[in-house]
Amino acid sequence: MRKIIIAGNWKMHKTQAEALEFWQVFNSKLRTKGENKEVVLCAPFTCLSFLAKHLDNTGVLVGAQNIHWEDEGAYTGEVSGGMLTEIGVSYVIVGHSERRQYFADTNETVNFRLLAAQKHGLTPILCIGETKAQRDAEETDNVIINQIKKGIVDVDQNNLVIAYEPIWAIGTGETCEATEANRIIGLIRSQLTNSDVPIQYGGSVNPNNVDEIMTQPEIDGALVGGASLDPVGFARIVNYQ
Ligand code: 13P
């Protein structure tokens, strides 16, 4: 059975004090996580060690938002896999569209980062998705297939999560139709050799639309940005019906 993974991507939000405040409320609202459901908080680097200590043995896991492909070296501003595992991080987001857009990540560097994550025993969440212009030009399917093929070269599909995040749906309140997200996720799955890879949807997921999204048969969870900052709302998303 495919695992359900609900992950919050806090992006560049929350100090340690704010993370602790979040956790106290979020933890009190979490209902059954169920054996098949994993909950992950992907926080800024400065919160990771702190959160990992607070979340120890709670069943909620900690994720980073980036990883460098080398173990160490002259790479100012980057963080390696060994640095993340040492402090209790389990997941890492790789290739988020904001990293591709603002920090020059390419399909090739994304692939390097995925391989590094797996080498260190982290589970990478590979983000892929098309722009509005690509969707309007009916290039979505080709863009997605290209990103997936180039991203997962030599990657172990037994330790991989993929997130379909259409860029036009991120932070815009404009969610992709659940049936269309389901179709694209099916397309992504058709490119894999392991059909059990969990594939999430991301892009304006909120407490009001999560139930419909999660009824879709191909969708194995959500990667949530803005709505993961509010502990009550994110608990409602995790407790989807
Ligand atoms: P929003 O949920 O704010 O649209 O962000 C989605 C996202 O980028 C998660 O990685």
CSV table of N, CA and C in Angstrom, one decimal, residues 48-49 51-53 55-56 60-63 81-91 122:
chain,number,residue,atom,x,y,z
A,48,LEU,N,15.7,23.4,12.6
A,48,LEU,CA,15.7,22.0,12.4
A,48,LEU,C,16.1,21.2,13.7
A,49,SER,N,17.2,21.6,14.2
A,49,SER,CA,17.7,20.9,15.4
A,49,SER,C,16.8,21.0,16.6
A,51,LEU,N,13.5,21.7,16.5
A,51,LEU,CA,12.3,20.9,16.2
A,51,LEU,C,12.5,19.4,16.4
A,52,ALA,N,13.6,18.9,15.9
A,52,ALA,CA,13.9,17.5,15.9
A,52,ALA,C,13.9,17.0,17.4
A,53,LYS,N,14.4,17.9,18.3
A,53,LYS,CA,14.4,17.5,19.7
A,53,LYS,C,13.0,17.5,20.3
A,55,LEU,N,10.2,17.1,18.6
A,55,LEU,CA,9.3,16.1,18.0
A,55,LEU,C,9.7,14.7,18.2
A,56,ASP,N,10.8,14.5,18.8
A,56,ASP,CA,11.4,13.1,19.0
A,56,ASP,C,10.3,12.2,19.6
A,60,VAL,N,5.8,12.7,14.3
A,60,VAL,CA,5.9,13.8,13.3
A,60,VAL,C,7.4,14.0,13.0
A,61,LEU,N,7.8,14.0,11.7
A,61,LEU,CA,9.2,14.1,11.3
A,61,LEU,C,9.6,15.5,10.8
A,62,VAL,N,10.9,15.7,10.8
A,62,VAL,CA,11.4,17.0,10.4
A,62,VAL,C,12.1,16.9,9.1
A,63,GLY,N,11.8,17.9,8.2
A,63,GLY,CA,12.4,17.9,6.9
A,63,GLY,C,13.1,19.3,6.7
A,81,GLY,N,24.2,16.7,3.5
A,81,GLY,CA,23.4,15.7,4.0
A,81,GLY,C,23.8,15.2,5.4
A,82,GLY,N,25.1,15.1,5.6
A,82,GLY,CA,25.6,14.6,7.0
A,82,GLY,C,25.2,15.6,8.1
A,83,MET,N,25.2,16.9,7.7
A,83,MET,CA,24.9,18.0,8.7
A,83,MET,C,23.4,17.8,9.1
A,84,LEU,N,22.6,17.4,8.1
A,84,LEU,CA,21.2,17.3,8.4
A,84,LEU,C,20.8,16.0,9.2
A,85,THR,N,21.4,14.9,8.8
A,85,THR,CA,21.1,13.7,9.5
A,85,THR,C,21.6,13.7,11.0
A,86,GLU,N,22.8,14.4,11.2
A,86,GLU,CA,23.3,14.5,12.5
A,86,GLU,C,22.3,15.1,13.5
A,87,ILE,N,21.5,16.0,13.0
A,87,ILE,CA,20.6,16.7,13.9
A,87,ILE,C,19.2,16.2,13.9
A,88,GLY,N,19.0,15.0,13.3
A,88,GLY,CA,17.7,14.3,13.4
A,88,GLY,C,16.7,14.7,12.2
A,89,VAL,N,17.2,15.2,11.1
A,89,VAL,CA,16.3,15.5,10.0
A,89,VAL,C,16.1,14.2,9.2
A,90,SER,N,14.9,13.9,8.7
A,90,SER,CA,14.5,12.7,8.0
A,90,SER,C,14.2,13.0,6.5
A,91,TYR,N,13.6,14.1,6.2
A,91,TYR,CA,13.2,14.4,4.8
A,91,TYR,C,13.9,15.7,4.3
A,122,LEU,N,18.5,10.2,3.8
A,122,LEU,CA,17.4,11.1,3.9
A,122,LEU,C,16.4,10.8,2.8
